[in-house]
Amino acid sequence: MDKPIGVMDSGVGGLTVAKEIMRQLPDERIIYFGDLKRCPYGDRPLKEVKEYTIEVADHLVRRGVKMIVVACNTATAAALDVLEERYDIPVIGVINPGARSAIQSSNNHDVIVLATQATVKSDAYRDAIHHINGSFRITSLACPKFVPIVEQLRYKDKVVVRVALHQTLKQLLDTSADTIILGCTHYPLLAGEIHDYFGGRKKVIDSGYETAREVSSIMTYGKTHAASGSKRNHLMIVNGDSTRFEYILRDWIPFIDYTIEEIDLEG
């Protein structure tokens, strides 16, 4: 089925998930929606995030996607259940794949979740992990400095990143947790520095890999994989100015052909 996969996020963070889908499924075409005008979602009330998420998902459905990947932890926590009931196509979030990966990776059942304030308040990761294994200890920490570093293109400034990491994570240095979930899709752009900050003693989980595997599994079951061999031009829809978005896109996924379309949604 040569319909595209819809991937949505509040900004550029979901590109970490889109990149993994492109790597694992090179024959698939992606329509990506970055809601930069209203980014970040993580500082907004969950009710407002739900409204924005439904609006963006409706836009992708009108574009004819065969599946929606909610590549934003805050949006997943706020609206995944609503989207699953709203559409007759598969809708996948990033929280359950990340939770399952952490359960598989942790040896001592002690996990740290780094996320936005809204995701932490939702307890979405705690609920997802305890639904599978209630013996896990979960420590959740909001990291409000991290998304602006990525969105403002400062993620390559080692000094800025190290200062922000230390100010945010120093309270966790002596914890026994052996696994860290990056509970925001912006955070993988800081993954190497986070890993190094803890001296390599904690495994860092990026849910993008597991999410792409789930996308593939669902399409295999439904027999909706695209035909092989075609060259794909991915469509990047940006609500707002696309300048920063395109810089990060070229830096993070330099190997793709794409078209950028700017739109203007209220909010």
PDB file of C-alpha atoms in Angstrom:
ATOM      1  CA  MET A   1       0.000   0.000   0.000  1.00  0.00           C
ATOM      2  CA  ASP A   2       1.695   3.178  -1.198  1.00  0.00           C
ATOM      3  CA  LYS A   3      -0.064   5.532   1.181  1.00  0.00           C
ATOM      4  CA  PRO A   4       2.313   7.481   3.450  1.00  0.00           C
ATOM      5  CA  ILE A   5       2.910   7.092   7.180  1.00  0.00           C
ATOM      6  CA  GLY A   6       1.945  10.150   9.201  1.00  0.00           C
ATOM      7  CA  VAL A   7       4.375  11.205  11.933  1.00  0.00           C
ATOM      8  CA  MET A   8       3.515  14.111  14.221  1.00  0.00           C
ATOM      9  CA  ASP A   9       5.290  16.078  16.937  1.00  0.00           C
ATOM     10  CA  SER A  10       5.178  19.464  18.610  1.00  0.00           C
ATOM     11  CA  GLY A  11       8.426  20.433  16.894  1.00  0.00           C
ATOM     12  CA  VAL A  12      11.626  18.804  15.680  1.00  0.00           C
ATOM     13  CA  GLY A  13      11.908  16.054  18.293  1.00  0.00           C
ATOM     14  CA  GLY A  14       9.794  13.590  16.357  1.00  0.00           C
ATOM     15  CA  LEU A  15      12.439  13.587  13.633  1.00  0.00           C
ATOM     16  CA  THR A  16      14.361  11.169  15.860  1.00  0.00           C
ATOM     17  CA  VAL A  17      11.459   8.723  15.443  1.00  0.00           C
ATOM     18  CA  ALA A  18      10.990   9.507  11.743  1.00  0.00           C
ATOM     19  CA  LYS A  19      14.683   8.851  11.138  1.00  0.00           C
ATOM     20  CA  GLU A  20      14.428   5.394  12.675  1.00  0.00           C
ATOM     21  CA  ILE A  21      11.324   4.573  10.635  1.00  0.00           C
ATOM     22  CA  MET A  22      13.154   5.669   7.474  1.00  0.00           C
ATOM     23  CA  ARG A  23      16.163   3.552   8.424  1.00  0.00           C
ATOM     24  CA  GLN A  24      14.153   0.413   9.160  1.00  0.00           C
ATOM     25  CA  LEU A  25      11.558   0.913   6.407  1.00  0.00           C
ATOM     26  CA  PRO A  26      13.323   2.663   3.496  1.00  0.00           C
ATOM     27  CA  ASP A  27      10.492   2.005   1.039  1.00  0.00           C
ATOM     28  CA  GLU A  28       7.953   3.948   3.074  1.00  0.00           C
ATOM     29  CA  ARG A  29       7.072   7.588   2.454  1.00  0.00           C
ATOM     30  CA  ILE A  30       6.516   9.812   5.470  1.00  0.00           C
ATOM     31  CA  ILE A  31       4.402  12.903   5.955  1.00  0.00           C
ATOM     32  CA  TYR A  32       5.797  14.631   9.022  1.00  0.00           C
ATOM     33  CA  PHE A  33       3.932  17.362  10.871  1.00  0.00           C
ATOM     34  CA  GLY A  34       5.924  19.653  13.160  1.00  0.00           C
ATOM     35  CA  ASP A  35       3.722  22.013  15.186  1.00  0.00           C
ATOM     36  CA  LEU A  36       6.501  24.553  15.748  1.00  0.00           C
ATOM     37  CA  LYS A  37       4.166  27.500  16.185  1.00  0.00           C
ATOM     38  CA  ARG A  38       2.747  25.931  19.360  1.00  0.00           C
ATOM     39  CA  CYS A  39       5.883  24.155  20.579  1.00  0.00           C
ATOM     40  CA  PRO A  40       6.651  23.059  23.247  1.00  0.00           C
ATOM     41  CA  TYR A  41       3.647  20.979  24.261  1.00  0.00           C
ATOM     42  CA  GLY A  42       5.303  19.916  27.506  1.00  0.00           C
ATOM     43  CA  ASP A  43       4.587  23.190  29.305  1.00  0.00           C
ATOM     44  CA  ARG A  44       0.913  23.291  28.300  1.00  0.00           C
ATOM     45  CA  PRO A  45      -2.135  21.819  30.096  1.00  0.00           C
ATOM     46  CA  LEU A  46      -2.933  18.298  28.885  1.00  0.00           C
ATOM     47  CA  LYS A  47      -6.419  19.419  27.770  1.00  0.00           C
ATOM     48  CA  GLU A  48      -4.844  21.958  25.411  1.00  0.00           C
ATOM     49  CA  VAL A  49      -2.316  19.413  24.161  1.00  0.00           C
ATOM     50  CA  LYS A  50      -5.161  17.015  23.418  1.00  0.00           C
ATOM     51  CA  GLU A  51      -6.934  19.640  21.304  1.00  0.00           C
ATOM     52  CA  TYR A  52      -3.782  20.411  19.320  1.00  0.00           C
ATOM     53  CA  THR A  53      -2.983  16.721  18.843  1.00  0.00           C
ATOM     54  CA  ILE A  54      -6.441  15.951  17.475  1.00  0.00           C
ATOM     55  CA  GLU A  55      -6.210  18.934  15.107  1.00  0.00           C
ATOM     56  CA  VAL A  56      -2.841  17.803  13.744  1.00  0.00           C
ATOM     57  CA  ALA A  57      -3.926  14.163  13.457  1.00  0.00           C
ATOM     58  CA  ASP A  58      -7.078  15.217  11.572  1.00  0.00           C
ATOM     59  CA  HIS A  59      -4.844  17.140   9.168  1.00  0.00           C
ATOM     60  CA  LEU A  60      -2.725  14.037   8.534  1.00  0.00           C
ATOM     61  CA  VAL A  61      -5.798  11.877   7.984  1.00  0.00           C
ATOM     62  CA  ARG A  62      -7.026  14.349   5.373  1.00  0.00           C
ATOM     63  CA  ARG A  63      -3.658  13.901   3.653  1.00  0.00           C
ATOM     64  CA  GLY A  64      -4.435  10.196   3.234  1.00  0.00           C
ATOM     65  CA  VAL A  65      -1.980   8.560   5.640  1.00  0.00           C
ATOM     66  CA  LYS A  66      -2.308   4.836   6.358  1.00  0.00           C
ATOM     67  CA  MET A  67      -1.062   5.110   9.939  1.00  0.00           C
ATOM     68  CA  ILE A  68      -0.338   7.838  12.500  1.00  0.00           C
ATOM     69  CA  VAL A  69       2.731   7.785  14.721  1.00  0.00           C
ATOM     70  CA  VAL A  70       2.386  10.223  17.613  1.00  0.00           C
ATOM     71  CA  ALA A  71       6.112  10.926  17.980  1.00  0.00           C
ATOM     72  CA  CYS A  72       5.627  13.130  21.027  1.00  0.00           C
ATOM     73  CA  ASN A  73       5.446  11.753  24.546  1.00  0.00           C
ATOM     74  CA  THR A  74       3.275  14.602  25.845  1.00  0.00           C
ATOM     75  CA  ALA A  75       0.793  14.229  22.977  1.00  0.00           C
ATOM     76  CA  THR A  76       0.775  10.450  23.436  1.00  0.00           C
ATOM     77  CA  ALA A  77      -0.055  10.834  27.121  1.00  0.00           C
ATOM     78  CA  ALA A  78      -2.747  13.413  26.408  1.00  0.00           C
ATOM     79  CA  ALA A  79      -4.562  12.012  23.391  1.00  0.00           C
ATOM     80  CA  LEU A  80      -3.549   8.513  22.240  1.00  0.00           C
ATOM     81  CA  ASP A  81      -6.717   6.848  23.537  1.00  0.00           C
ATOM     82  CA  VAL A  82      -8.895   9.472  21.823  1.00  0.00           C
ATOM     83  CA  LEU A  83      -7.079   9.094  18.492  1.00  0.00           C
ATOM     84  CA  GLU A  84      -7.342   5.301  18.605  1.00  0.00           C
ATOM     85  CA  GLU A  85     -11.128   5.595  18.869  1.00  0.00           C
ATOM     86  CA  ARG A  86     -11.392   8.460  16.371  1.00  0.00           C
ATOM     87  CA  TYR A  87      -9.808   6.825  13.304  1.00  0.00           C
ATOM     88  CA  ASP A  88     -10.056   3.530  11.465  1.00  0.00           C
ATOM     89  CA  ILE A  89      -6.297   3.448  10.795  1.00  0.00           C
ATOM     90  CA  PRO A  90      -3.609   2.344  13.284  1.00  0.00           C
ATOM     91  CA  VAL A  91      -2.396   4.992  15.738  1.00  0.00           C
ATOM     92  CA  ILE A  92       0.874   4.384  17.596  1.00  0.00           C
ATOM     93  CA  GLY A  93       2.397   6.351  20.446  1.00  0.00           C
ATOM     94  CA  VAL A  94       5.958   6.299  21.747  1.00  0.00           C
ATOM     95  CA  ILE A  95       5.331   5.573  25.426  1.00  0.00           C
ATOM     96  CA  ASN A  96       4.476   1.867  25.352  1.00  0.00           C
ATOM     97  CA  PRO A  97       7.416   0.927  23.078  1.00  0.00           C
ATOM     98  CA  GLY A  98       9.788   2.893  25.331  1.00  0.00           C
ATOM     99  CA  ALA A  99       8.368   1.300  28.465  1.00  0.00           C
ATOM    100  CA  ARG A 100       8.741  -2.217  27.058  1.00  0.00           C
ATOM    101  CA  SER A 101      12.326  -1.533  26.007  1.00  0.00           C
ATOM    102  CA  ALA A 102      13.213  -0.282  29.497  1.00  0.00           C
ATOM    103  CA  ILE A 103      11.707  -3.383  31.096  1.00  0.00           C
ATOM    104  CA  GLN A 104      13.796  -5.576  28.811  1.00  0.00           C
ATOM    105  CA  SER A 105      16.980  -3.583  29.474  1.00  0.00           C
ATOM    106  CA  SER A 106      16.903  -3.096  33.247  1.00  0.00           C
ATOM    107  CA  ASN A 107      18.586  -5.679  35.454  1.00  0.00           C
ATOM    108  CA  ASN A 108      17.590  -4.218  38.819  1.00  0.00           C
ATOM    109  CA  HIS A 109      14.049  -3.000  38.041  1.00  0.00           C
ATOM    110  CA  ASP A 110      15.023   0.594  38.801  1.00  0.00           C
ATOM    111  CA  VAL A 111      14.307   3.106  36.014  1.00  0.00           C
ATOM    112  CA  ILE A 112      14.583   6.872  35.586  1.00  0.00           C
ATOM    113  CA  VAL A 113      12.189   8.713  33.260  1.00  0.00           C
ATOM    114  CA  LEU A 114      13.365  12.085  31.921  1.00  0.00           C
ATOM    115  CA  ALA A 115      10.435  13.933  30.380  1.00  0.00           C
ATOM    116  CA  THR A 116       8.476  17.157  30.047  1.00  0.00           C
ATOM    117  CA  GLN A 117       6.441  18.475  32.961  1.00  0.00           C
ATOM    118  CA  ALA A 118       3.183  17.367  31.320  1.00  0.00           C
ATOM    119  CA  THR A 119       4.408  13.818  30.688  1.00  0.00           C
ATOM    120  CA  VAL A 120       5.703  13.518  34.256  1.00  0.00           C
ATOM    121  CA  LYS A 121       2.369  14.741  35.645  1.00  0.00           C
ATOM    122  CA  SER A 122       0.475  12.221  33.520  1.00  0.00           C
ATOM    123  CA  ASP A 123       2.350   9.258  35.067  1.00  0.00           C
ATOM    124  CA  ALA A 124       2.104   7.652  31.627  1.00  0.00           C
ATOM    125  CA  TYR A 125       5.438   5.820  31.819  1.00  0.00           C
ATOM    126  CA  ARG A 126       4.856   4.642  35.371  1.00  0.00           C
ATOM    127  CA  ASP A 127       1.450   3.291  34.375  1.00  0.00           C
ATOM    128  CA  ALA A 128       2.781   1.626  31.211  1.00  0.00           C
ATOM    129  CA  ILE A 129       5.640  -0.094  33.048  1.00  0.00           C
ATOM    130  CA  HIS A 130       3.567  -1.155  36.062  1.00  0.00           C
ATOM    131  CA  HIS A 131       0.880  -2.530  33.762  1.00  0.00           C
ATOM    132  CA  ILE A 132       3.485  -5.053  32.619  1.00  0.00           C
ATOM    133  CA  ASN A 133       5.589  -5.425  35.765  1.00  0.00           C
ATOM    134  CA  GLY A 134       4.552  -3.814  39.029  1.00  0.00           C
ATOM    135  CA  SER A 135       7.865  -4.485  40.749  1.00  0.00           C
ATOM    136  CA  PHE A 136       9.690  -1.675  38.965  1.00  0.00           C
ATOM    137  CA  ARG A 137      10.773   1.437  40.811  1.00  0.00           C
ATOM    138  CA  ILE A 138      10.187   4.533  38.667  1.00  0.00           C
ATOM    139  CA  THR A 139      11.798   7.920  39.292  1.00  0.00           C
ATOM    140  CA  SER A 140      10.418  10.643  37.013  1.00  0.00           C
ATOM    141  CA  LEU A 141      12.059  14.027  36.506  1.00  0.00           C
ATOM    142  CA  ALA A 142      10.873  16.990  34.446  1.00  0.00           C
ATOM    143  CA  CYS A 143      13.660  18.562  32.367  1.00  0.00           C
ATOM    144  CA  PRO A 144      12.346  21.938  31.151  1.00  0.00           C
ATOM    145  CA  LYS A 145      15.762  23.135  29.923  1.00  0.00           C
ATOM    146  CA  PHE A 146      16.223  20.341  27.386  1.00  0.00           C
ATOM    147  CA  VAL A 147      13.604  21.074  24.695  1.00  0.00           C
ATOM    148  CA  PRO A 148      14.617  24.756  24.278  1.00  0.00           C
ATOM    149  CA  ILE A 149      18.251  23.694  23.810  1.00  0.00           C
ATOM    150  CA  VAL A 150      17.207  21.542  20.849  1.00  0.00           C
ATOM    151  CA  GLU A 151      14.630  23.927  19.406  1.00  0.00           C
ATOM    152  CA  GLN A 152      17.066  26.867  19.651  1.00  0.00           C
ATOM    153  CA  LEU A 153      19.797  24.870  17.835  1.00  0.00           C
ATOM    154  CA  ARG A 154      22.113  24.861  20.865  1.00  0.00           C
ATOM    155  CA  TYR A 155      22.365  21.077  21.189  1.00  0.00           C
ATOM    156  CA  LYS A 156      25.864  21.100  19.638  1.00  0.00           C
ATOM    157  CA  ASP A 157      27.181  23.634  22.150  1.00  0.00           C
ATOM    158  CA  LYS A 158      28.892  21.298  24.616  1.00  0.00           C
ATOM    159  CA  VAL A 159      29.205  23.948  27.324  1.00  0.00           C
ATOM    160  CA  VAL A 160      25.514  24.872  27.226  1.00  0.00           C
ATOM    161  CA  VAL A 161      24.492  21.219  27.224  1.00  0.00           C
ATOM    162  CA  ARG A 162      26.788  20.223  30.087  1.00  0.00           C
ATOM    163  CA  VAL A 163      25.616  23.093  32.279  1.00  0.00           C
ATOM    164  CA  ALA A 164      21.958  22.247  31.622  1.00  0.00           C
ATOM    165  CA  LEU A 165      22.548  18.552  32.285  1.00  0.00           C
ATOM    166  CA  HIS A 166      24.329  19.203  35.553  1.00  0.00           C
ATOM    167  CA  GLN A 167      21.719  21.669  36.791  1.00  0.00           C
ATOM    168  CA  THR A 168      18.941  19.199  35.965  1.00  0.00           C
ATOM    169  CA  LEU A 169      20.408  15.770  36.638  1.00  0.00           C
ATOM    170  CA  LYS A 170      22.840  16.197  39.557  1.00  0.00           C
ATOM    171  CA  GLN A 171      20.205  14.942  42.000  1.00  0.00           C
ATOM    172  CA  LEU A 172      20.167  11.608  40.165  1.00  0.00           C
ATOM    173  CA  LEU A 173      23.912  10.943  40.011  1.00  0.00           C
ATOM    174  CA  ASP A 174      23.978   8.605  43.015  1.00  0.00           C
ATOM    175  CA  THR A 175      20.757   6.721  42.314  1.00  0.00           C
ATOM    176  CA  SER A 176      20.844   2.960  41.800  1.00  0.00           C
ATOM    177  CA  ALA A 177      18.758   3.057  38.607  1.00  0.00           C
ATOM    178  CA  ASP A 178      20.467   1.238  35.748  1.00  0.00           C
ATOM    179  CA  THR A 179      18.225   2.473  32.931  1.00  0.00           C
ATOM    180  CA  ILE A 180      17.099   5.907  31.738  1.00  0.00           C
ATOM    181  CA  ILE A 181      14.119   6.442  29.454  1.00  0.00           C
ATOM    182  CA  LEU A 182      14.316   9.537  27.285  1.00  0.00           C
ATOM    183  CA  GLY A 183      10.653  10.417  27.705  1.00  0.00           C
ATOM    184  CA  CYS A 184      10.660  13.213  25.134  1.00  0.00           C
ATOM    185  CA  THR A 185      11.580  12.766  21.484  1.00  0.00           C
ATOM    186  CA  HIS A 186      13.755  15.900  21.586  1.00  0.00           C
ATOM    187  CA  TYR A 187      16.077  14.323  24.143  1.00  0.00           C
ATOM    188  CA  PRO A 188      17.840  11.805  21.832  1.00  0.00           C
ATOM    189  CA  LEU A 189      19.729  14.776  20.385  1.00  0.00           C
ATOM    190  CA  LEU A 190      21.316  14.993  23.857  1.00  0.00           C
ATOM    191  CA  ALA A 191      21.569  11.216  24.375  1.00  0.00           C
ATOM    192  CA  GLY A 192      25.355  10.957  24.103  1.00  0.00           C
ATOM    193  CA  GLU A 193      25.897  13.710  26.645  1.00  0.00           C
ATOM    194  CA  ILE A 194      23.319  12.204  29.023  1.00  0.00           C
ATOM    195  CA  HIS A 195      25.016   8.815  28.767  1.00  0.00           C
ATOM    196  CA  ASP A 196      28.413  10.379  29.455  1.00  0.00           C
ATOM    197  CA  TYR A 197      27.097  12.483  32.346  1.00  0.00           C
ATOM    198  CA  PHE A 198      26.298   9.287  34.228  1.00  0.00           C
ATOM    199  CA  GLY A 199      29.693   7.828  33.363  1.00  0.00           C
ATOM    200  CA  GLY A 200      28.191   5.210  31.084  1.00  0.00           C
ATOM    201  CA  ARG A 201      26.743   3.401  34.100  1.00  0.00           C
ATOM    202  CA  LYS A 202      23.119   3.663  32.975  1.00  0.00           C
ATOM    203  CA  LYS A 203      21.612   2.430  29.727  1.00  0.00           C
ATOM    204  CA  VAL A 204      19.818   5.200  27.843  1.00  0.00           C
ATOM    205  CA  ILE A 205      16.597   4.168  26.088  1.00  0.00           C
ATOM    206  CA  ASP A 206      15.383   5.985  22.980  1.00  0.00           C
ATOM    207  CA  SER A 207      11.905   4.754  22.094  1.00  0.00           C
ATOM    208  CA  GLY A 208      12.354   5.585  18.395  1.00  0.00           C
ATOM    209  CA  TYR A 209      13.864   2.189  17.575  1.00  0.00           C
ATOM    210  CA  GLU A 210      11.110   0.225  19.287  1.00  0.00           C
ATOM    211  CA  THR A 211       8.416   2.473  17.823  1.00  0.00           C
ATOM    212  CA  ALA A 212       9.714   1.824  14.298  1.00  0.00           C
ATOM    213  CA  ARG A 213       9.676  -1.922  15.002  1.00  0.00           C
ATOM    214  CA  GLU A 214       6.044  -1.659  16.074  1.00  0.00           C
ATOM    215  CA  VAL A 215       5.199   0.285  12.914  1.00  0.00           C
ATOM    216  CA  SER A 216       6.761  -2.496  10.837  1.00  0.00           C
ATOM    217  CA  SER A 217       4.967  -5.242  12.770  1.00  0.00           C
ATOM    218  CA  ILE A 218       1.563  -3.610  12.351  1.00  0.00           C
ATOM    219  CA  MET A 219       2.086  -3.112   8.615  1.00  0.00           C
ATOM    220  CA  THR A 220       3.263  -6.701   8.210  1.00  0.00           C
ATOM    221  CA  TYR A 221       0.150  -7.961   9.980  1.00  0.00           C
ATOM    222  CA  GLY A 222      -2.109  -5.715   7.905  1.00  0.00           C
ATOM    223  CA  LYS A 223      -0.140  -6.255   4.686  1.00  0.00           C
ATOM    224  CA  THR A 224       0.191  -2.514   4.171  1.00  0.00           C
ATOM    225  CA  HIS A 225       3.914  -2.214   3.408  1.00  0.00           C
ATOM    226  CA  ALA A 226       4.778  -0.009   0.444  1.00  0.00           C
ATOM    227  CA  ALA A 227       6.085  -1.520  -2.762  1.00  0.00           C
ATOM    228  CA  SER A 228       9.860  -1.735  -2.808  1.00  0.00           C
ATOM    229  CA  GLY A 229      12.268   0.041  -5.084  1.00  0.00           C
ATOM    230  CA  SER A 230      10.663   3.460  -5.425  1.00  0.00           C
ATOM    231  CA  LYS A 231      12.579   6.606  -4.533  1.00  0.00           C
ATOM    232  CA  ARG A 232      10.742   8.431  -1.749  1.00  0.00           C
ATOM    233  CA  ASN A 233      10.267  12.165  -1.350  1.00  0.00           C
ATOM    234  CA  HIS A 234       9.080  12.834   2.183  1.00  0.00           C
ATOM    235  CA  LEU A 235       6.727  15.726   2.926  1.00  0.00           C
ATOM    236  CA  MET A 236       7.568  17.897   5.935  1.00  0.00           C
ATOM    237  CA  ILE A 237       4.644  20.057   7.053  1.00  0.00           C
ATOM    238  CA  VAL A 238       5.608  22.847   9.444  1.00  0.00           C
ATOM    239  CA  ASN A 239       3.113  24.967  11.335  1.00  0.00           C
ATOM    240  CA  GLY A 240       5.067  28.221  11.392  1.00  0.00           C
ATOM    241  CA  ASP A 241       8.529  29.213  10.185  1.00  0.00           C
ATOM    242  CA  SER A 242      10.495  26.216   8.890  1.00  0.00           C
ATOM    243  CA  THR A 243      14.019  27.721   9.049  1.00  0.00           C
ATOM    244  CA  ARG A 244      15.133  26.083  12.303  1.00  0.00           C
ATOM    245  CA  PHE A 245      13.278  22.901  11.433  1.00  0.00           C
ATOM    246  CA  GLU A 246      15.103  22.511   8.122  1.00  0.00           C
ATOM    247  CA  TYR A 247      18.500  23.135   9.741  1.00  0.00           C
ATOM    248  CA  ILE A 248      17.943  20.287  12.188  1.00  0.00           C
ATOM    249  CA  LEU A 249      16.426  18.076   9.476  1.00  0.00           C
ATOM    250  CA  ARG A 250      19.525  18.465   7.287  1.00  0.00           C
ATOM    251  CA  ASP A 251      21.805  17.867  10.243  1.00  0.00           C
ATOM    252  CA  TRP A 252      19.928  14.900  11.691  1.00  0.00           C
ATOM    253  CA  ILE A 253      18.660  13.129   8.528  1.00  0.00           C
ATOM    254  CA  PRO A 254      20.935  14.282   5.704  1.00  0.00           C
ATOM    255  CA  PHE A 255      20.321  11.293   3.448  1.00  0.00           C
ATOM    256  CA  ILE A 256      16.664  11.911   2.477  1.00  0.00           C
ATOM    257  CA  ASP A 257      14.800  13.707  -0.283  1.00  0.00           C
ATOM    258  CA  TYR A 258      12.087  15.955   1.074  1.00  0.00           C
ATOM    259  CA  THR A 259       9.727  18.835   0.390  1.00  0.00           C
ATOM    260  CA  ILE A 260       8.835  21.376   3.092  1.00  0.00           C
ATOM    261  CA  GLU A 261       5.386  22.929   3.246  1.00  0.00           C
ATOM    262  CA  GLU A 262       4.668  25.740   5.678  1.00  0.00           C
ATOM    263  CA  ILE A 263       1.118  26.156   6.975  1.00  0.00           C
ATOM    264  CA  ASP A 264      -0.481  28.441   9.542  1.00  0.00           C
ATOM    265  CA  LEU A 265      -2.718  26.944  12.232  1.00  0.00           C
ATOM    266  CA  GLU A 266      -4.135  29.149  14.955  1.00  0.00           C
ATOM    267  CA  GLY A 267      -3.131  28.750  18.568  1.00  0.00           C
TER     268      GLY A 267
END
